[in-house]
Amino acid sequence: MAILEHLPEERPVIIMTADPAQFDDRPRKARMVELPNMIGAPSRSPALHDQPTPETMHCVPLGVEEMRRHMGVIAQTLCEHDPALFVIDVSAEIAMLSRIMSVPAVTIRMHGDRDDKGHVAGYEACVGMLAPFDERIEQANYTHRLRERTFYTGGLCTTKAPLRGRQEAREKLGLPEDRRITLVIAGGGGSGTPYAPLTVAARAEPDTQWLIAGPVHREGHETDFGNLRELGWIDNLTDYLCAADRVIASAGDNTVHEIARAGKPFLCIPEWRYFDEQQAKARELARLGAATYRETWPASIPEWQRALNETDALDTAILSSLHQDDAALKAAEWLETLATDLWRVS
């Protein structure tokens, strides 16, 4: 939706999605095509389910009615509307479908160990790749021939909430002005931030106020501490970011760029994702000096203290430079130029 806001009004847009409700607040007119939700749908026989997956694909079980209808709606929509471009949210298989149907596709790039045959085939099937991050955190193992076809927007953050000064944000939230505050952000993509390691962190820095935004995962043996407070789901995360002295979070794209936008020291502890997406991004952030990186949550007081001291010593200007206010605009302009150039008849 951030990119959609900047596409020319005269460019018709069709959005294909299994969850149209997430686009209710879209900034401009767009036709919605609902796709059957095929996630977790079963094959119709054990023998079909047990057929091996081709090396050039990732998730293509046989005999799944929902998958056939899902791909059929996509194919029918491409056939009916003959789009100038088909922008694909990461699926290698759909990129190959687009190429087979003679429709130029652009896939959204993500970090991770994606040099397998399936990903490479998907990238090669596209006329270009769109990376919503800064080229400085590109992975060294992403091949040069594919990098040349990638457009880097700079850090794209969808958050538009105003940034406030530290004191103003604390006054607004009713937080103490004279106490160190560490904000822990738990995203919605996993089972929640583990609570037990944070109880150790609270003991490692008893004078620090620890705030946890988002869901936490408890195992039942944790002890609560007075300087450790759960906020739950909040709709004013930016205010808490502005109020914090440091931030601990995973390596999700928008989360990273929200922290960069606020310019806070960042301890990055990635969550499990397919193809080690977050681990790869966290390593690149650490390489650049934009964040401190720990592969897993610190389990002891000394290790927490080392990680926090390293985080406090970061030059926040490096992380801040990874966020670009005009990233969505640049993405839209690149897509429009690509669509125009590909279809120009000289």
PDB file of C-alpha atoms in Angstrom, residues 61-332:
ATOM      1  CA  PRO A  61       1.955 -30.638  -3.330  1.00  0.00           C
ATOM      2  CA  LEU A  62      -0.185 -32.562  -5.789  1.00  0.00           C
ATOM      3  CA  GLY A  63      -3.942 -33.023  -5.625  1.00  0.00           C
ATOM      4  CA  VAL A  64      -4.670 -29.837  -3.612  1.00  0.00           C
ATOM      5  CA  GLU A  65      -7.902 -28.346  -4.899  1.00  0.00           C
ATOM      6  CA  GLU A  66      -7.345 -24.971  -3.201  1.00  0.00           C
ATOM      7  CA  MET A  67      -3.924 -24.632  -4.811  1.00  0.00           C
ATOM      8  CA  ARG A  68      -5.291 -25.387  -8.259  1.00  0.00           C
ATOM      9  CA  ARG A  69      -8.052 -22.804  -7.845  1.00  0.00           C
ATOM     10  CA  HIS A  70      -5.592 -20.276  -6.362  1.00  0.00           C
ATOM     11  CA  MET A  71      -3.190 -20.575  -9.291  1.00  0.00           C
ATOM     12  CA  GLY A  72      -6.096 -20.725 -11.711  1.00  0.00           C
ATOM     13  CA  VAL A  73      -7.477 -17.377 -10.529  1.00  0.00           C
ATOM     14  CA  ILE A  74      -4.024 -15.834 -10.923  1.00  0.00           C
ATOM     15  CA  ALA A  75      -3.657 -17.269 -14.421  1.00  0.00           C
ATOM     16  CA  GLN A  76      -7.159 -16.156 -15.441  1.00  0.00           C
ATOM     17  CA  THR A  77      -6.556 -12.637 -14.117  1.00  0.00           C
ATOM     18  CA  LEU A  78      -3.275 -12.329 -16.022  1.00  0.00           C
ATOM     19  CA  CYS A  79      -4.961 -13.629 -19.150  1.00  0.00           C
ATOM     20  CA  GLU A  80      -7.924 -11.255 -18.925  1.00  0.00           C
ATOM     21  CA  HIS A  81      -6.071  -8.063 -18.018  1.00  0.00           C
ATOM     22  CA  ASP A  82      -2.700  -8.464 -19.804  1.00  0.00           C
ATOM     23  CA  PRO A  83      -0.830  -6.441 -17.154  1.00  0.00           C
ATOM     24  CA  ALA A  84       2.187  -4.275 -17.893  1.00  0.00           C
ATOM     25  CA  LEU A  85       3.845  -5.726 -14.781  1.00  0.00           C
ATOM     26  CA  PHE A  86       3.034  -8.400 -12.223  1.00  0.00           C
ATOM     27  CA  VAL A  87       4.601  -7.542  -8.845  1.00  0.00           C
ATOM     28  CA  ILE A  88       4.958 -10.720  -6.781  1.00  0.00           C
ATOM     29  CA  ASP A  89       5.396 -10.987  -3.043  1.00  0.00           C
ATOM     30  CA  VAL A  90       8.378 -13.387  -2.950  1.00  0.00           C
ATOM     31  CA  SER A  91       6.856 -16.576  -4.459  1.00  0.00           C
ATOM     32  CA  ALA A  92       9.298 -18.248  -6.842  1.00  0.00           C
ATOM     33  CA  GLU A  93       6.597 -20.546  -8.251  1.00  0.00           C
ATOM     34  CA  ILE A  94       4.297 -17.644  -9.131  1.00  0.00           C
ATOM     35  CA  ALA A  95       7.200 -15.846 -10.805  1.00  0.00           C
ATOM     36  CA  MET A  96       7.701 -18.899 -13.021  1.00  0.00           C
ATOM     37  CA  LEU A  97       3.956 -19.065 -13.740  1.00  0.00           C
ATOM     38  CA  SER A  98       4.081 -15.429 -14.829  1.00  0.00           C
ATOM     39  CA  ARG A  99       6.986 -16.112 -17.187  1.00  0.00           C
ATOM     40  CA  ILE A 100       5.246 -19.161 -18.675  1.00  0.00           C
ATOM     41  CA  MET A 101       2.212 -16.937 -19.331  1.00  0.00           C
ATOM     42  CA  SER A 102       4.460 -14.360 -21.043  1.00  0.00           C
ATOM     43  CA  VAL A 103       3.767 -11.675 -18.418  1.00  0.00           C
ATOM     44  CA  PRO A 104       6.736  -9.597 -17.126  1.00  0.00           C
ATOM     45  CA  ALA A 105       7.124 -10.050 -13.385  1.00  0.00           C
ATOM     46  CA  VAL A 106       8.976  -8.280 -10.588  1.00  0.00           C
ATOM     47  CA  THR A 107       9.567 -10.126  -7.340  1.00  0.00           C
ATOM     48  CA  ILE A 108      10.108  -8.573  -3.915  1.00  0.00           C
ATOM     49  CA  ARG A 109      13.549  -9.439  -2.570  1.00  0.00           C
ATOM     50  CA  MET A 110      14.136 -10.716   0.943  1.00  0.00           C
ATOM     51  CA  HIS A 111      17.308 -11.685   2.781  1.00  0.00           C
ATOM     52  CA  GLY A 112      18.197 -15.289   3.482  1.00  0.00           C
ATOM     53  CA  ASP A 113      19.952 -18.320   2.068  1.00  0.00           C
ATOM     54  CA  ARG A 114      18.154 -18.265  -1.274  1.00  0.00           C
ATOM     55  CA  ASP A 115      20.707 -19.612  -3.730  1.00  0.00           C
ATOM     56  CA  ASP A 116      18.822 -22.894  -4.177  1.00  0.00           C
ATOM     57  CA  LYS A 117      17.504 -23.818  -7.630  1.00  0.00           C
ATOM     58  CA  GLY A 118      13.940 -22.761  -6.802  1.00  0.00           C
ATOM     59  CA  HIS A 119      14.810 -19.223  -5.765  1.00  0.00           C
ATOM     60  CA  VAL A 120      17.308 -18.727  -8.583  1.00  0.00           C
ATOM     61  CA  ALA A 121      14.752 -19.939 -11.132  1.00  0.00           C
ATOM     62  CA  GLY A 122      12.202 -17.499  -9.728  1.00  0.00           C
ATOM     63  CA  TYR A 123      14.668 -14.607  -9.896  1.00  0.00           C
ATOM     64  CA  GLU A 124      15.709 -15.496 -13.433  1.00  0.00           C
ATOM     65  CA  ALA A 125      12.059 -15.639 -14.512  1.00  0.00           C
ATOM     66  CA  CYS A 126      11.594 -11.969 -13.545  1.00  0.00           C
ATOM     67  CA  VAL A 127      12.427  -8.817 -15.444  1.00  0.00           C
ATOM     68  CA  GLY A 128      13.742  -7.318 -12.203  1.00  0.00           C
ATOM     69  CA  MET A 129      13.764  -7.547  -8.426  1.00  0.00           C
ATOM     70  CA  LEU A 130      12.644  -4.924  -5.930  1.00  0.00           C
ATOM     71  CA  ALA A 131      14.610  -4.794  -2.670  1.00  0.00           C
ATOM     72  CA  PRO A 132      12.922  -2.599  -0.007  1.00  0.00           C
ATOM     73  CA  PHE A 133      16.217  -2.044   1.792  1.00  0.00           C
ATOM     74  CA  ASP A 134      19.566  -0.300   1.404  1.00  0.00           C
ATOM     75  CA  GLU A 135      22.111  -1.907  -0.923  1.00  0.00           C
ATOM     76  CA  ARG A 136      24.715  -1.647   1.836  1.00  0.00           C
ATOM     77  CA  ILE A 137      23.030  -4.538   3.662  1.00  0.00           C
ATOM     78  CA  GLU A 138      22.901  -6.763   0.581  1.00  0.00           C
ATOM     79  CA  GLN A 139      24.419 -10.207   1.083  1.00  0.00           C
ATOM     80  CA  ALA A 140      27.815 -10.909  -0.435  1.00  0.00           C
ATOM     81  CA  ASN A 141      26.613 -14.265  -1.798  1.00  0.00           C
ATOM     82  CA  TYR A 142      23.861 -12.713  -3.914  1.00  0.00           C
ATOM     83  CA  THR A 143      25.279 -13.120  -7.397  1.00  0.00           C
ATOM     84  CA  HIS A 144      26.390 -10.093  -9.401  1.00  0.00           C
ATOM     85  CA  ARG A 145      24.232 -10.889 -12.435  1.00  0.00           C
ATOM     86  CA  LEU A 146      21.101 -10.851 -10.238  1.00  0.00           C
ATOM     87  CA  ARG A 147      22.229  -7.847  -8.223  1.00  0.00           C
ATOM     88  CA  GLU A 148      22.452  -5.870 -11.471  1.00  0.00           C
ATOM     89  CA  ARG A 149      18.733  -6.515 -12.022  1.00  0.00           C
ATOM     90  CA  THR A 150      17.753  -5.485  -8.482  1.00  0.00           C
ATOM     91  CA  PHE A 151      16.441  -2.042  -7.578  1.00  0.00           C
ATOM     92  CA  TYR A 152      17.222  -1.001  -4.002  1.00  0.00           C
ATOM     93  CA  THR A 153      14.705   1.484  -2.638  1.00  0.00           C
ATOM     94  CA  GLY A 154      16.544   2.218   0.581  1.00  0.00           C
ATOM     95  CA  GLY A 155      14.869   1.288   3.862  1.00  0.00           C
ATOM     96  CA  LEU A 156      11.095   1.255   3.329  1.00  0.00           C
ATOM     97  CA  CYS A 157       9.049   1.877   6.475  1.00  0.00           C
ATOM     98  CA  THR A 158       5.262   1.938   6.279  1.00  0.00           C
ATOM     99  CA  THR A 159       4.870   3.809   9.585  1.00  0.00           C
ATOM    100  CA  LYS A 160       3.817   7.442   9.278  1.00  0.00           C
ATOM    101  CA  ALA A 161       3.338   8.343  12.953  1.00  0.00           C
ATOM    102  CA  PRO A 162       5.229  11.537  13.871  1.00  0.00           C
ATOM    103  CA  LEU A 163       8.591  11.289  15.599  1.00  0.00           C
ATOM    104  CA  ARG A 164       8.875  13.075  18.953  1.00  0.00           C
ATOM    105  CA  GLY A 165      11.738  14.104  21.144  1.00  0.00           C
ATOM    106  CA  ARG A 166      12.642  11.722  23.970  1.00  0.00           C
ATOM    107  CA  GLN A 167      11.267  13.990  26.702  1.00  0.00           C
ATOM    108  CA  GLU A 168       8.075  14.817  24.802  1.00  0.00           C
ATOM    109  CA  ALA A 169       7.409  11.123  24.143  1.00  0.00           C
ATOM    110  CA  ARG A 170       7.933  10.231  27.802  1.00  0.00           C
ATOM    111  CA  GLU A 171       5.609  12.986  28.961  1.00  0.00           C
ATOM    112  CA  LYS A 172       2.956  11.766  26.532  1.00  0.00           C
ATOM    113  CA  LEU A 173       3.296   8.163  27.773  1.00  0.00           C
ATOM    114  CA  GLY A 174       3.672   9.005  31.449  1.00  0.00           C
ATOM    115  CA  LEU A 175       7.152   7.490  31.640  1.00  0.00           C
ATOM    116  CA  PRO A 176       9.895   8.727  34.001  1.00  0.00           C
ATOM    117  CA  GLU A 177      12.292  11.231  32.455  1.00  0.00           C
ATOM    118  CA  ASP A 178      15.323  10.252  34.538  1.00  0.00           C
ATOM    119  CA  ARG A 179      15.364   6.474  34.097  1.00  0.00           C
ATOM    120  CA  ARG A 180      16.976   4.355  31.384  1.00  0.00           C
ATOM    121  CA  ILE A 181      14.320   2.635  29.269  1.00  0.00           C
ATOM    122  CA  THR A 182      14.828  -0.429  27.098  1.00  0.00           C
ATOM    123  CA  LEU A 183      12.025  -1.251  24.670  1.00  0.00           C
ATOM    124  CA  VAL A 184      11.628  -4.858  23.509  1.00  0.00           C
ATOM    125  CA  ILE A 185       9.501  -5.308  20.372  1.00  0.00           C
ATOM    126  CA  ALA A 186       7.817  -8.643  19.692  1.00  0.00           C
ATOM    127  CA  GLY A 187       6.345  -9.012  16.215  1.00  0.00           C
ATOM    128  CA  GLY A 188       3.297 -10.970  15.150  1.00  0.00           C
ATOM    129  CA  GLY A 189       5.064 -13.476  12.917  1.00  0.00           C
ATOM    130  CA  GLY A 190       6.072 -15.969  15.603  1.00  0.00           C
ATOM    131  CA  SER A 191       4.844 -17.328  18.927  1.00  0.00           C
ATOM    132  CA  GLY A 192       6.004 -14.287  20.878  1.00  0.00           C
ATOM    133  CA  THR A 193       9.198 -13.078  22.492  1.00  0.00           C
ATOM    134  CA  PRO A 194      10.434 -15.543  25.129  1.00  0.00           C
ATOM    135  CA  TYR A 195       9.807 -14.027  28.550  1.00  0.00           C
ATOM    136  CA  ALA A 196      12.392 -16.016  30.509  1.00  0.00           C
ATOM    137  CA  PRO A 197      15.498 -14.346  28.957  1.00  0.00           C
ATOM    138  CA  LEU A 198      13.994 -10.942  29.704  1.00  0.00           C
ATOM    139  CA  THR A 199      13.717 -11.775  33.395  1.00  0.00           C
ATOM    140  CA  VAL A 200      17.494 -12.308  33.327  1.00  0.00           C
ATOM    141  CA  ALA A 201      17.905  -8.976  31.519  1.00  0.00           C
ATOM    142  CA  ALA A 202      15.829  -7.259  34.187  1.00  0.00           C
ATOM    143  CA  ARG A 203      18.209  -8.634  36.820  1.00  0.00           C
ATOM    144  CA  ALA A 204      21.252  -7.653  34.734  1.00  0.00           C
ATOM    145  CA  GLU A 205      20.094  -4.013  34.788  1.00  0.00           C
ATOM    146  CA  PRO A 206      17.810  -3.549  37.789  1.00  0.00           C
ATOM    147  CA  ASP A 207      17.790   0.261  37.441  1.00  0.00           C
ATOM    148  CA  THR A 208      16.534   0.066  33.848  1.00  0.00           C
ATOM    149  CA  GLN A 209      12.823   0.094  33.038  1.00  0.00           C
ATOM    150  CA  TRP A 210      12.169  -2.774  30.618  1.00  0.00           C
ATOM    151  CA  LEU A 211       9.079  -2.460  28.408  1.00  0.00           C
ATOM    152  CA  ILE A 212       7.828  -5.262  26.158  1.00  0.00           C
ATOM    153  CA  ALA A 213       5.570  -4.391  23.226  1.00  0.00           C
ATOM    154  CA  GLY A 214       3.719  -7.294  21.624  1.00  0.00           C
ATOM    155  CA  PRO A 215       3.129 -10.919  22.651  1.00  0.00           C
ATOM    156  CA  VAL A 216       5.431 -12.843  24.968  1.00  0.00           C
ATOM    157  CA  HIS A 217       5.851 -16.589  25.345  1.00  0.00           C
ATOM    158  CA  ARG A 218       5.917 -17.952  28.896  1.00  0.00           C
ATOM    159  CA  GLU A 219       7.022 -21.428  29.850  1.00  0.00           C
ATOM    160  CA  GLY A 220       5.577 -21.246  33.369  1.00  0.00           C
ATOM    161  CA  HIS A 221       8.725 -21.096  35.454  1.00  0.00           C
ATOM    162  CA  GLU A 222       9.492 -17.367  35.144  1.00  0.00           C
ATOM    163  CA  THR A 223       9.674 -14.905  38.014  1.00  0.00           C
ATOM    164  CA  ASP A 224       8.272 -11.425  37.422  1.00  0.00           C
ATOM    165  CA  PHE A 225      10.335  -8.354  38.290  1.00  0.00           C
ATOM    166  CA  GLY A 226       9.168  -4.853  39.109  1.00  0.00           C
ATOM    167  CA  ASN A 227      11.299  -3.239  36.389  1.00  0.00           C
ATOM    168  CA  LEU A 228       9.882  -5.539  33.663  1.00  0.00           C
ATOM    169  CA  ARG A 229       6.526  -4.502  32.218  1.00  0.00           C
ATOM    170  CA  GLU A 230       4.406  -5.951  29.424  1.00  0.00           C
ATOM    171  CA  LEU A 231       2.594  -3.474  27.183  1.00  0.00           C
ATOM    172  CA  GLY A 232       0.814  -6.058  25.014  1.00  0.00           C
ATOM    173  CA  TRP A 233      -0.312  -5.007  21.538  1.00  0.00           C
ATOM    174  CA  ILE A 234      -0.083  -1.222  21.186  1.00  0.00           C
ATOM    175  CA  ASP A 235      -1.026   1.160  18.391  1.00  0.00           C
ATOM    176  CA  ASN A 236       1.462   3.883  19.361  1.00  0.00           C
ATOM    177  CA  LEU A 237       4.743   2.006  18.992  1.00  0.00           C
ATOM    178  CA  THR A 238       6.484   5.050  17.517  1.00  0.00           C
ATOM    179  CA  ASP A 239       5.956   7.011  20.740  1.00  0.00           C
ATOM    180  CA  TYR A 240       7.590   4.212  22.731  1.00  0.00           C
ATOM    181  CA  LEU A 241      10.461   4.055  20.249  1.00  0.00           C
ATOM    182  CA  CYS A 242      11.024   7.760  20.687  1.00  0.00           C
ATOM    183  CA  ALA A 243      10.922   7.442  24.470  1.00  0.00           C
ATOM    184  CA  ALA A 244      13.404   4.540  24.624  1.00  0.00           C
ATOM    185  CA  ASP A 245      17.166   4.683  25.159  1.00  0.00           C
ATOM    186  CA  ARG A 246      17.712   1.420  23.291  1.00  0.00           C
ATOM    187  CA  VAL A 247      15.641  -1.161  21.446  1.00  0.00           C
ATOM    188  CA  ILE A 248      15.741  -4.954  21.270  1.00  0.00           C
ATOM    189  CA  ALA A 249      13.864  -6.569  18.402  1.00  0.00           C
ATOM    190  CA  SER A 250      13.956  -9.145  15.642  1.00  0.00           C
ATOM    191  CA  ALA A 251      15.078  -8.517  12.068  1.00  0.00           C
ATOM    192  CA  GLY A 252      11.736  -8.098  10.315  1.00  0.00           C
ATOM    193  CA  ASP A 253      11.931  -5.580   7.465  1.00  0.00           C
ATOM    194  CA  ASN A 254       9.500  -2.988   8.767  1.00  0.00           C
ATOM    195  CA  THR A 255      10.655  -3.397  12.378  1.00  0.00           C
ATOM    196  CA  VAL A 256      14.264  -2.709  11.415  1.00  0.00           C
ATOM    197  CA  HIS A 257      13.294   0.393   9.504  1.00  0.00           C
ATOM    198  CA  GLU A 258      10.997   1.643  12.266  1.00  0.00           C
ATOM    199  CA  ILE A 259      13.957   1.504  14.655  1.00  0.00           C
ATOM    200  CA  ALA A 260      16.195   3.151  12.043  1.00  0.00           C
ATOM    201  CA  ARG A 261      13.629   5.905  11.567  1.00  0.00           C
ATOM    202  CA  ALA A 262      13.715   6.615  15.314  1.00  0.00           C
ATOM    203  CA  GLY A 263      17.512   6.377  15.403  1.00  0.00           C
ATOM    204  CA  LYS A 264      17.901   4.171  18.484  1.00  0.00           C
ATOM    205  CA  PRO A 265      20.708   1.770  19.501  1.00  0.00           C
ATOM    206  CA  PHE A 266      19.531  -1.627  18.294  1.00  0.00           C
ATOM    207  CA  LEU A 267      20.198  -5.102  19.669  1.00  0.00           C
ATOM    208  CA  CYS A 268      18.955  -7.497  16.990  1.00  0.00           C
ATOM    209  CA  ILE A 269      17.928 -11.020  17.986  1.00  0.00           C
ATOM    210  CA  PRO A 270      16.404 -12.650  14.894  1.00  0.00           C
ATOM    211  CA  GLU A 271      13.438 -14.988  14.944  1.00  0.00           C
ATOM    212  CA  TRP A 272      13.252 -18.263  13.030  1.00  0.00           C
ATOM    213  CA  ARG A 273      12.096 -17.738   9.473  1.00  0.00           C
ATOM    214  CA  TYR A 274      12.274 -19.807   6.320  1.00  0.00           C
ATOM    215  CA  PHE A 275      15.654 -19.730   4.568  1.00  0.00           C
ATOM    216  CA  ASP A 276      17.250 -17.992   7.598  1.00  0.00           C
ATOM    217  CA  GLU A 277      15.851 -14.676   6.386  1.00  0.00           C
ATOM    218  CA  GLN A 278      16.213 -12.842   9.693  1.00  0.00           C
ATOM    219  CA  GLN A 279      19.562 -14.371  10.601  1.00  0.00           C
ATOM    220  CA  ALA A 280      20.974 -13.180   7.281  1.00  0.00           C
ATOM    221  CA  LYS A 281      19.616  -9.652   7.692  1.00  0.00           C
ATOM    222  CA  ALA A 282      20.882  -9.447  11.282  1.00  0.00           C
ATOM    223  CA  ARG A 283      24.372 -10.455  10.201  1.00  0.00           C
ATOM    224  CA  GLU A 284      24.416  -7.741   7.550  1.00  0.00           C
ATOM    225  CA  LEU A 285      23.234  -5.110  10.030  1.00  0.00           C
ATOM    226  CA  ALA A 286      26.001  -6.120  12.425  1.00  0.00           C
ATOM    227  CA  ARG A 287      28.624  -6.127   9.651  1.00  0.00           C
ATOM    228  CA  LEU A 288      27.716  -2.559   8.796  1.00  0.00           C
ATOM    229  CA  GLY A 289      27.768  -1.483  12.465  1.00  0.00           C
ATOM    230  CA  ALA A 290      24.064  -0.643  12.373  1.00  0.00           C
ATOM    231  CA  ALA A 291      23.101  -3.087  15.131  1.00  0.00           C
ATOM    232  CA  THR A 292      24.465  -5.490  17.698  1.00  0.00           C
ATOM    233  CA  TYR A 293      23.628  -9.086  16.839  1.00  0.00           C
ATOM    234  CA  ARG A 294      23.025 -12.145  18.992  1.00  0.00           C
ATOM    235  CA  GLU A 295      21.959 -15.401  17.357  1.00  0.00           C
ATOM    236  CA  THR A 296      19.958 -16.408  20.431  1.00  0.00           C
ATOM    237  CA  TRP A 297      18.703 -14.653  23.540  1.00  0.00           C
ATOM    238  CA  PRO A 298      21.413 -14.102  26.191  1.00  0.00           C
ATOM    239  CA  ALA A 299      21.002 -16.596  29.022  1.00  0.00           C
ATOM    240  CA  SER A 300      23.207 -15.095  31.742  1.00  0.00           C
ATOM    241  CA  ILE A 301      23.644 -11.761  33.481  1.00  0.00           C
ATOM    242  CA  PRO A 302      27.222 -11.232  32.197  1.00  0.00           C
ATOM    243  CA  GLU A 303      26.214 -11.988  28.606  1.00  0.00           C
ATOM    244  CA  TRP A 304      23.275  -9.584  28.829  1.00  0.00           C
ATOM    245  CA  GLN A 305      25.595  -6.888  30.177  1.00  0.00           C
ATOM    246  CA  ARG A 306      28.095  -7.445  27.336  1.00  0.00           C
ATOM    247  CA  ALA A 307      25.363  -7.313  24.694  1.00  0.00           C
ATOM    248  CA  LEU A 308      23.814  -4.154  26.160  1.00  0.00           C
ATOM    249  CA  ASN A 309      27.174  -2.391  26.505  1.00  0.00           C
ATOM    250  CA  GLU A 310      27.971  -3.186  22.862  1.00  0.00           C
ATOM    251  CA  THR A 311      24.569  -1.837  21.851  1.00  0.00           C
ATOM    252  CA  ASP A 312      25.030   1.408  23.784  1.00  0.00           C
ATOM    253  CA  ALA A 313      28.374   1.941  22.015  1.00  0.00           C
ATOM    254  CA  LEU A 314      26.832   1.857  18.511  1.00  0.00           C
ATOM    255  CA  ASP A 315      26.918   4.884  16.233  1.00  0.00           C
ATOM    256  CA  THR A 316      23.175   5.316  15.674  1.00  0.00           C
ATOM    257  CA  ALA A 317      23.822   7.456  12.598  1.00  0.00           C
ATOM    258  CA  ILE A 318      24.671   4.279  10.678  1.00  0.00           C
ATOM    259  CA  LEU A 319      21.305   2.656  11.387  1.00  0.00           C
ATOM    260  CA  SER A 320      19.462   5.932  10.789  1.00  0.00           C
ATOM    261  CA  SER A 321      21.031   6.197   7.343  1.00  0.00           C
ATOM    262  CA  LEU A 322      19.414   2.911   6.311  1.00  0.00           C
ATOM    263  CA  HIS A 323      15.905   4.426   6.441  1.00  0.00           C
ATOM    264  CA  GLN A 324      14.711   6.501   3.496  1.00  0.00           C
ATOM    265  CA  ASP A 325      11.571   8.641   3.725  1.00  0.00           C
ATOM    266  CA  ASP A 326      11.090   8.414  -0.040  1.00  0.00           C
ATOM    267  CA  ALA A 327      11.690   4.663  -0.429  1.00  0.00           C
ATOM    268  CA  ALA A 328       8.085   3.907  -1.439  1.00  0.00           C
ATOM    269  CA  LEU A 329       8.115   6.797  -3.926  1.00  0.00           C
ATOM    270  CA  LYS A 330      11.353   5.531  -5.481  1.00  0.00           C
ATOM    271  CA  ALA A 331       9.895   2.031  -5.751  1.00  0.00           C
ATOM    272  CA  ALA A 332       6.778   3.345  -7.502  1.00  0.00           C
TER     273      ALA A 332
END
